[in-house]
């Protein structure tokens, strides 16, 4: 069995609908509906991964279909070496009075080998041979890794402002982040001598040794934030729009008076737009995003997170931002990115009495760091002739959509530059944006 990351992913859709009615001309869904995706994965260092992702929807009497009254997303995964994801995400425009939309997340995420590639993109050179056991330069399979455990609670509220498409957004969140070196003793437990991870200082440890990760942030800390902004949303269908605009402008403040270990403010602007090419079947979508620290000093462990009016994602690099590029490859005080995607619904039908469509998508993703973080002189000693520039990837994907909302997604992305890795396969739920 290879010692590199090996995914043995099985995507199996299981669905159920409590209420369903149909005529020759119209199909509606009512009551509760749910779908799920079990996944199996294996990594020779972190062990077997197992678990499931389930999304429940309540359509009430069906009068709002394809819009749902409530959505509850549940994720529970584990690895045999101790990593895990425990996530509850709730979304509803109908739970609260006065037409207030609420989105909320309660989660606890443990990662024994989280990628860490330094700061400022290409200003830090990536050495894939250092992770390759067959290369003379090999150092460790987890050389570019560290441990991170995050417990977080977040809640956002949105309400219409002046027009149907414009909304204000306000929210708050509490994060508790614990950071450490990779636990080599735990990962080596039960392995034969020739498969043991070497006892060396990883990339994260060397940043700590040199002071580029300060003593105050070495072990993580608490982050209590307040968020406010504006959202313009004219999408015709949230899960996969054929036309419309979705734009966020938000300020996120982490102030001292909320008992934070660090204090800073970020500005986030994200614009998404959707165009119909062939009615109901073919569309083009793009997303442009920018986030910058405009005040204070952000700790390194909060750099990868990107704010949104729906879900906070991690990037740049990986499943939710730049597909095919190494996860968290690009971090900096300011980051920008874009995604271009063509989406084609090539089949429509029924599955177990539910509305079904199948779709293909092709994409190009790109992003880069703009504002430097940390000591750039140290970074450039790795490759003094390389300046930061766009990181580009491209690829395609496949979708299985039930009742317009539950969408099983598979994307395969290829990195254009070896400094960003080679490729990535991602199986999850929903479109990227």
Coordinates of C-alpha atoms in Angstrom, one line a residue:
X1 CA 0.0 0.0 0.0
X2 CA 1.4 3.4 -1.0
X3 CA 2.5 5.7 1.8
X4 CA 1.1 8.7 0.0
X5 CA -2.5 9.9 0.4
X6 CA -4.7 7.3 -1.2
X7 CA -8.4 7.8 -1.5
X8 CA -10.7 4.9 -1.9
X9 CA -13.8 7.0 -2.1
X10 CA -17.2 5.4 -2.5
X11 CA -20.1 7.8 -3.3
X12 CA -23.4 6.1 -2.7
X13 CA -26.6 8.3 -2.7
X14 CA -29.4 7.2 -0.5
X15 CA -32.6 9.3 -0.4
X16 CA -36.0 9.4 1.1
X17 CA -39.1 11.6 0.7
X18 CA -42.0 11.7 3.2
X19 CA -44.3 13.7 0.9
X20 CA -44.5 13.7 -2.9
X21 CA -47.2 14.5 -5.4
X22 CA -47.0 14.7 -9.2
X23 CA -49.1 15.3 -12.3
X24 CA -48.1 15.0 -15.9
X25 CA -47.2 18.7 -15.9
X26 CA -46.0 19.4 -12.4
X27 CA -44.0 17.7 -9.7
X28 CA -43.9 19.0 -6.1
X29 CA -42.2 17.7 -3.0
X30 CA -43.6 18.2 0.5
X31 CA -42.7 17.2 4.0
X32 CA -39.2 16.0 4.9
X33 CA -36.7 14.8 2.3
X34 CA -33.1 13.7 2.9
X35 CA -30.1 12.4 1.0
X36 CA -26.7 11.1 2.1
X37 CA -23.3 10.2 1.0
X38 CA -21.1 7.7 2.8
X39 CA -17.4 7.9 2.0
X40 CA -14.5 5.6 2.7
X41 CA -10.9 6.8 2.5
X42 CA -7.5 5.6 3.5
X43 CA -4.3 7.4 4.5
X44 CA -1.3 5.3 5.6
X45 CA -0.5 7.9 8.3
X46 CA -3.9 8.9 9.7
X47 CA -5.6 5.6 9.0
X48 CA -9.0 4.6 7.6
X49 CA -11.6 7.3 7.3
X50 CA -15.3 6.5 7.6
X51 CA -18.5 8.3 8.2
X52 CA -21.4 9.9 6.4
X53 CA -22.8 13.3 5.2
X54 CA -26.6 13.7 5.4
X55 CA -28.7 16.7 4.3
X56 CA -32.3 17.0 5.5
X57 CA -34.9 19.3 3.9
X58 CA -38.4 20.3 5.0
X59 CA -40.6 21.6 2.2
X60 CA -43.8 22.0 4.3
X61 CA -46.9 21.7 2.1
X62 CA -44.8 22.0 -1.0
X63 CA -45.9 25.5 -1.9
X64 CA -42.4 26.9 -1.7
X65 CA -40.8 24.1 -3.7
X66 CA -38.0 24.1 -4.9
X67 CA -37.2 26.4 -2.0
X68 CA -37.1 24.6 1.3
X69 CA -38.4 25.8 4.7
X70 CA -35.5 24.3 6.7
X71 CA -32.2 22.7 5.8
X72 CA -30.1 20.7 8.3
X73 CA -26.7 19.5 7.2
X74 CA -25.0 16.8 9.3
X75 CA -21.5 15.4 8.9
X76 CA -19.8 12.8 11.0
X77 CA -16.5 11.3 10.0
X78 CA -13.6 9.6 11.8
X79 CA -10.2 8.1 11.1
X80 CA -8.8 5.2 13.0
X81 CA -5.9 7.4 14.2
X82 CA -8.2 10.0 15.8
X83 CA -9.1 12.8 13.3
X84 CA -12.7 13.6 12.9
X85 CA -15.4 16.0 11.6
X86 CA -18.5 16.7 13.7
X87 CA -20.7 19.3 12.0
X88 CA -24.3 20.5 12.3
X89 CA -25.3 23.3 9.9
X90 CA -28.8 24.9 9.9
X91 CA -30.4 27.2 7.3
X92 CA -33.9 28.7 7.2
X93 CA -35.8 31.8 6.0
X94 CA -38.9 30.7 7.8
X95 CA -37.9 29.9 11.4
X96 CA -37.8 33.5 12.7
X97 CA -40.4 36.2 12.4
X98 CA -40.0 39.4 10.3
X99 CA -38.5 37.5 7.3
X100 CA -35.1 37.0 9.0
X101 CA -33.0 34.3 7.5
X102 CA -30.8 32.4 10.0
X103 CA -27.7 30.3 9.2
X104 CA -25.8 28.6 12.0
X105 CA -23.1 26.1 12.6
X106 CA -21.9 24.0 15.6
X107 CA -18.9 21.9 14.9
X108 CA -15.8 20.3 16.3
X109 CA -13.0 19.4 13.8
X110 CA -9.8 17.5 14.6
X111 CA -7.0 17.2 12.1
X112 CA -3.9 15.3 12.9
X113 CA -2.0 16.2 9.7
X114 CA -3.3 19.6 8.4
X115 CA -1.3 21.0 5.4
X116 CA 1.0 23.9 6.1
X117 CA 3.1 25.4 3.3
X118 CA 4.3 28.7 4.8
X119 CA 3.1 32.1 3.8
X120 CA 2.7 34.3 0.7
X121 CA 2.3 31.6 -2.0
X122 CA 5.2 31.2 -4.3
X123 CA 7.4 33.2 -2.0
X124 CA 7.7 30.0 -0.1
X125 CA 9.0 27.1 -2.2
X126 CA 7.3 23.8 -2.0
X127 CA 9.5 20.7 -2.2
X128 CA 7.4 17.6 -3.2
X129 CA 10.6 15.4 -3.1
X130 CA 10.8 16.0 0.7
X131 CA 7.5 14.0 1.1
X132 CA 8.5 11.3 -1.4
X133 CA 10.0 8.2 0.2
X134 CA 11.5 7.1 -3.0
X135 CA 13.5 10.3 -3.5
X136 CA 17.0 10.8 -2.0
X137 CA 15.9 14.1 -0.6
X138 CA 13.0 12.5 1.4
X139 CA 12.4 14.0 4.9
X140 CA 8.9 12.9 6.0
X141 CA 5.5 12.1 4.6
X142 CA 4.1 14.7 7.1
X143 CA 6.9 17.3 6.6
X144 CA 4.3 19.9 5.5
X145 CA 1.8 19.1 8.2
X146 CA 0.8 20.1 11.7
X147 CA -2.1 19.2 14.1
X148 CA -5.1 21.5 14.5
X149 CA -8.4 21.0 16.5
X150 CA -11.1 23.6 16.2
X151 CA -14.4 23.9 18.1
X152 CA -16.7 26.6 16.7
X153 CA -20.2 28.1 17.0
X154 CA -21.4 30.6 14.5
X155 CA -24.8 32.3 13.7
X156 CA -25.7 34.8 11.0
X157 CA -28.9 36.8 10.5
X158 CA -30.1 38.4 7.2
X159 CA -33.1 40.5 6.4
X160 CA -34.3 42.4 3.3
X161 CA -33.2 46.1 3.1
X162 CA -35.2 48.5 0.8
X163 CA -35.6 45.9 -2.0
X164 CA -36.3 42.2 -2.3
X165 CA -32.7 41.5 -3.4
X166 CA -30.7 43.6 -1.0
X167 CA -30.2 42.3 2.6
X168 CA -28.2 43.3 5.6
X169 CA -26.2 40.6 7.4
X170 CA -25.0 40.5 11.0
X171 CA -23.4 37.7 12.8
X172 CA -21.2 36.4 15.6
X173 CA -19.0 33.4 16.3
X174 CA -16.8 31.8 18.8
X175 CA -13.8 29.6 17.8
X176 CA -11.4 27.7 20.0
X177 CA -8.3 26.7 18.1
X178 CA -5.6 24.3 19.4
X179 CA -2.4 24.0 17.3
X180 CA 0.5 21.6 17.8
X181 CA 3.2 19.7 16.0
X182 CA 2.2 16.4 14.3
X183 CA 1.9 13.7 17.0
X184 CA 4.4 11.3 15.5
X185 CA 4.1 8.8 18.4
X186 CA 0.4 8.4 17.8
X187 CA 0.7 8.1 14.0
X188 CA 3.6 5.6 14.3
X189 CA 1.7 3.4 16.8
X190 CA 1.4 -0.2 15.4
X191 CA 3.5 0.4 12.3
X192 CA 6.6 -1.7 11.4
X193 CA 9.9 0.0 11.6
X194 CA 10.2 0.5 7.9
X195 CA 7.0 2.4 7.8
X196 CA 7.6 4.7 10.8
X197 CA 7.6 8.4 10.3
X198 CA 11.1 9.9 11.0
X199 CA 11.5 11.9 14.2
X200 CA 12.4 15.3 12.6
X201 CA 11.3 18.9 13.0
X202 CA 8.6 19.5 10.4
X203 CA 8.0 22.7 8.4
X204 CA 5.7 24.1 11.0
X205 CA 8.2 23.3 13.8
X206 CA 10.9 25.2 11.9
X207 CA 8.7 28.3 11.5
X208 CA 8.2 28.2 15.3
X209 CA 12.0 27.7 15.9
X210 CA 12.8 30.7 13.8
X211 CA 10.1 32.9 15.3
X212 CA 8.0 33.3 12.2
X213 CA 5.2 31.8 14.2
X214 CA 5.3 33.7 17.5
X215 CA 5.1 32.1 20.9
X216 CA 1.7 33.7 21.4
X217 CA 0.1 31.9 18.5
X218 CA 2.1 28.6 18.6
X219 CA -0.6 26.7 20.4
X220 CA -3.7 28.5 19.0
X221 CA -6.2 30.6 20.9
X222 CA -9.7 31.9 21.2
X223 CA -11.4 34.0 18.4
X224 CA -14.7 35.8 19.2
X225 CA -15.9 37.9 16.2
X226 CA -18.6 40.2 15.1
X227 CA -19.7 40.4 11.5
X228 CA -21.7 43.0 9.5
X229 CA -22.3 43.8 5.9
X230 CA -24.6 43.8 2.9
X231 CA -25.7 41.0 0.6
X232 CA -27.2 41.4 -2.9
X233 CA -28.9 38.3 -4.1
X234 CA -31.0 37.9 -7.3
X235 CA -30.4 34.2 -8.0
X236 CA -33.3 32.2 -9.5
X237 CA -32.3 29.1 -7.6
X238 CA -29.7 29.0 -4.8
X239 CA -28.2 25.5 -5.2
X240 CA -27.5 25.9 -9.0
X241 CA -28.6 29.3 -10.4
X242 CA -29.2 29.7 -14.1
X243 CA -29.2 33.5 -13.8
X244 CA -28.7 36.2 -11.3
X245 CA -26.1 37.9 -9.0
X246 CA -24.9 37.0 -5.5
X247 CA -22.5 39.6 -3.9
X248 CA -21.3 39.9 -0.3
X249 CA -19.5 42.9 1.3
X250 CA -18.6 42.2 4.9
X251 CA -16.5 43.5 7.8
X252 CA -15.4 40.9 10.4
X253 CA -14.0 42.3 13.7
X254 CA -12.2 40.4 16.4
X255 CA -12.0 43.0 19.1
X256 CA -10.1 43.0 22.4
X257 CA -13.2 43.6 24.5
X258 CA -14.6 40.2 23.6
X259 CA -11.7 38.5 25.5
X260 CA -9.8 37.6 22.3
X261 CA -6.2 36.4 22.4
X262 CA -5.6 38.5 19.2
X263 CA -7.3 41.5 17.7
X264 CA -7.8 42.3 14.0
X265 CA -10.4 43.3 11.3
X266 CA -10.9 41.8 7.9
X267 CA -12.7 43.1 4.8
X268 CA -14.3 40.5 2.5
X269 CA -15.8 41.1 -1.0
X270 CA -17.2 38.2 -3.0
X271 CA -19.1 38.6 -6.3
X272 CA -20.8 35.7 -8.1
X273 CA -22.8 35.9 -11.4
X274 CA -24.7 33.4 -13.4
X275 CA -25.7 33.4 -17.1
X276 CA -28.1 31.2 -19.1
X277 CA -26.7 29.9 -22.4
X278 CA -29.4 27.3 -23.1
X279 CA -32.5 27.7 -21.0
X280 CA -32.7 25.2 -18.1
X281 CA -29.7 23.2 -19.4
X282 CA -26.5 25.1 -19.9
X283 CA -25.1 28.0 -17.9
X284 CA -21.9 29.9 -17.2
X285 CA -21.0 31.0 -13.7
X286 CA -18.1 32.9 -12.2
X287 CA -16.9 34.0 -8.8
X288 CA -14.4 36.7 -7.8
X289 CA -13.3 37.0 -4.2
X290 CA -11.0 39.2 -2.2
X291 CA -10.2 39.3 1.6
X292 CA -7.8 41.5 3.4
X293 CA -6.7 42.2 6.9
X294 CA -7.3 46.0 7.3
X295 CA -6.4 46.4 10.9
X296 CA -4.6 44.6 13.8
X297 CA -2.5 41.4 13.6
X298 CA -4.1 38.2 12.6
X299 CA -2.7 34.9 14.0
X300 CA -1.4 32.5 11.4
X301 CA -3.9 29.8 12.2
X302 CA -6.9 32.1 11.2
X303 CA -5.3 33.1 7.8
X304 CA -6.8 30.2 5.8
X305 CA -10.5 31.0 6.6
X306 CA -12.6 32.9 4.1
X307 CA -15.7 34.7 5.3
X308 CA -19.1 34.3 3.4
X309 CA -22.7 35.1 3.9
X310 CA -23.5 31.4 3.9
X311 CA -20.6 29.1 5.0
X312 CA -17.1 29.9 6.1
X313 CA -14.7 27.9 4.0
X314 CA -11.0 27.2 4.1
X315 CA -8.6 28.1 1.4
X316 CA -6.9 29.1 -0.9
X317 CA -6.2 25.7 -2.3
X318 CA -8.4 22.6 -2.2
X319 CA -12.0 21.5 -2.5
X320 CA -13.7 24.8 -1.8
X321 CA -11.5 27.3 -3.6
X322 CA -8.8 26.2 -6.0
X323 CA -9.5 22.6 -7.0
X324 CA -6.4 20.6 -7.8
X325 CA -4.1 22.9 -5.9
X326 CA -2.7 21.8 -2.5
X327 CA -5.0 22.7 0.4
X328 CA -4.0 26.0 2.1
X329 CA -1.1 26.5 -0.4
X330 CA -1.8 30.3 -0.6
X331 CA -2.2 32.3 2.6
X332 CA -1.4 36.0 3.2
X333 CA -2.7 39.2 4.7
X334 CA -4.6 39.8 1.4
X335 CA -5.8 37.1 -1.0
X336 CA -7.8 37.1 -4.2
X337 CA -9.2 34.4 -6.4
X338 CA -11.6 33.6 -9.2
X339 CA -13.5 30.5 -10.4
X340 CA -14.9 30.2 -14.0
X341 CA -17.3 27.3 -14.5
X342 CA -19.5 25.9 -17.4
X343 CA -22.4 23.8 -16.1
X344 CA -24.5 21.4 -18.3
X345 CA -27.6 19.5 -17.2
X346 CA -27.6 16.7 -19.7
X347 CA -30.3 14.4 -18.2
X348 CA -33.6 14.9 -16.3
X349 CA -35.8 12.2 -14.9
X350 CA -37.1 10.5 -11.7
X351 CA -35.4 8.5 -9.0
X352 CA -37.4 6.8 -6.3
X353 CA -40.2 9.2 -7.0
X354 CA -38.0 12.3 -6.8
X355 CA -36.9 14.9 -9.3
X356 CA -33.5 14.1 -10.7
X357 CA -31.0 15.7 -13.0
X358 CA -27.4 14.8 -14.0
X359 CA -24.9 17.4 -14.9
X360 CA -21.3 17.9 -16.0
X361 CA -19.1 20.9 -15.3
X362 CA -15.8 22.2 -16.6
X363 CA -13.8 24.8 -14.6
X364 CA -10.7 27.0 -14.4
X365 CA -9.7 28.3 -10.9
X366 CA -7.0 30.9 -10.1
X367 CA -5.8 32.8 -7.0
X368 CA -2.9 34.5 -5.4
X369 CA -1.6 36.3 -2.3
X370 CA -1.4 40.1 -2.4
X371 CA -0.4 41.3 1.0
X372 CA 2.6 39.7 2.6
X373 CA 2.4 38.0 6.0
X374 CA 5.3 37.3 8.2
X375 CA 9.0 37.6 7.3
X376 CA 9.2 37.5 3.5
X377 CA 13.0 37.6 3.5
X378 CA 13.1 34.1 5.0
X379 CA 10.5 32.9 2.5
X380 CA 12.6 34.1 -0.5
X381 CA 15.7 32.3 0.6
X382 CA 14.0 29.1 -0.6
X383 CA 13.7 30.5 -4.2
X384 CA 15.0 34.0 -4.4
X385 CA 14.0 34.4 -8.0
X386 CA 10.3 33.5 -7.6
X387 CA 7.8 36.2 -7.0
X388 CA 4.2 35.6 -6.1
X389 CA 1.9 35.2 -9.2
X390 CA -1.5 33.6 -10.0
X391 CA -1.8 29.9 -9.0
X392 CA -4.0 28.2 -11.7
X393 CA -5.8 24.9 -11.9
X394 CA -8.4 23.4 -14.2
X395 CA -10.6 20.3 -14.5
X396 CA -14.1 19.0 -14.6
X397 CA -16.8 17.4 -12.5
X398 CA -20.1 15.4 -12.3
X399 CA -23.3 16.2 -10.4
X400 CA -26.3 14.1 -9.3
X401 CA -29.1 16.4 -8.1
X402 CA -32.3 15.4 -6.4
X403 CA -35.2 17.8 -5.9
X404 CA -33.0 20.7 -7.0
X405 CA -31.3 21.0 -3.6
X406 CA -29.5 17.8 -2.7
X407 CA -26.5 17.7 -5.1
X408 CA -23.8 15.0 -4.9
X409 CA -20.6 16.5 -6.4
X410 CA -17.4 15.0 -7.8
X411 CA -14.7 17.3 -9.1
X412 CA -11.2 16.5 -10.4
X413 CA -8.7 19.4 -10.6
X414 CA -5.2 19.6 -12.0
X415 CA -2.6 22.1 -10.9
X416 CA -0.9 24.0 -13.7
X417 CA 2.4 24.4 -11.7
X418 CA 4.2 21.6 -9.8
X419 CA 4.8 24.1 -7.0
X420 CA 1.0 23.8 -6.3
X421 CA 0.9 20.0 -6.3
X422 CA -0.4 17.7 -9.0
X423 CA -4.1 17.1 -8.8
X424 CA -7.0 16.4 -6.5
X425 CA -10.3 14.5 -6.4
X426 CA -13.1 15.9 -4.3
X427 CA -16.4 14.2 -3.5
X428 CA -18.9 16.4 -1.5
X429 CA -22.3 18.1 -1.7
X430 CA -23.3 21.0 -3.8
X431 CA -21.8 23.3 -6.4
X432 CA -18.7 25.3 -5.4
X433 CA -20.7 28.6 -5.5

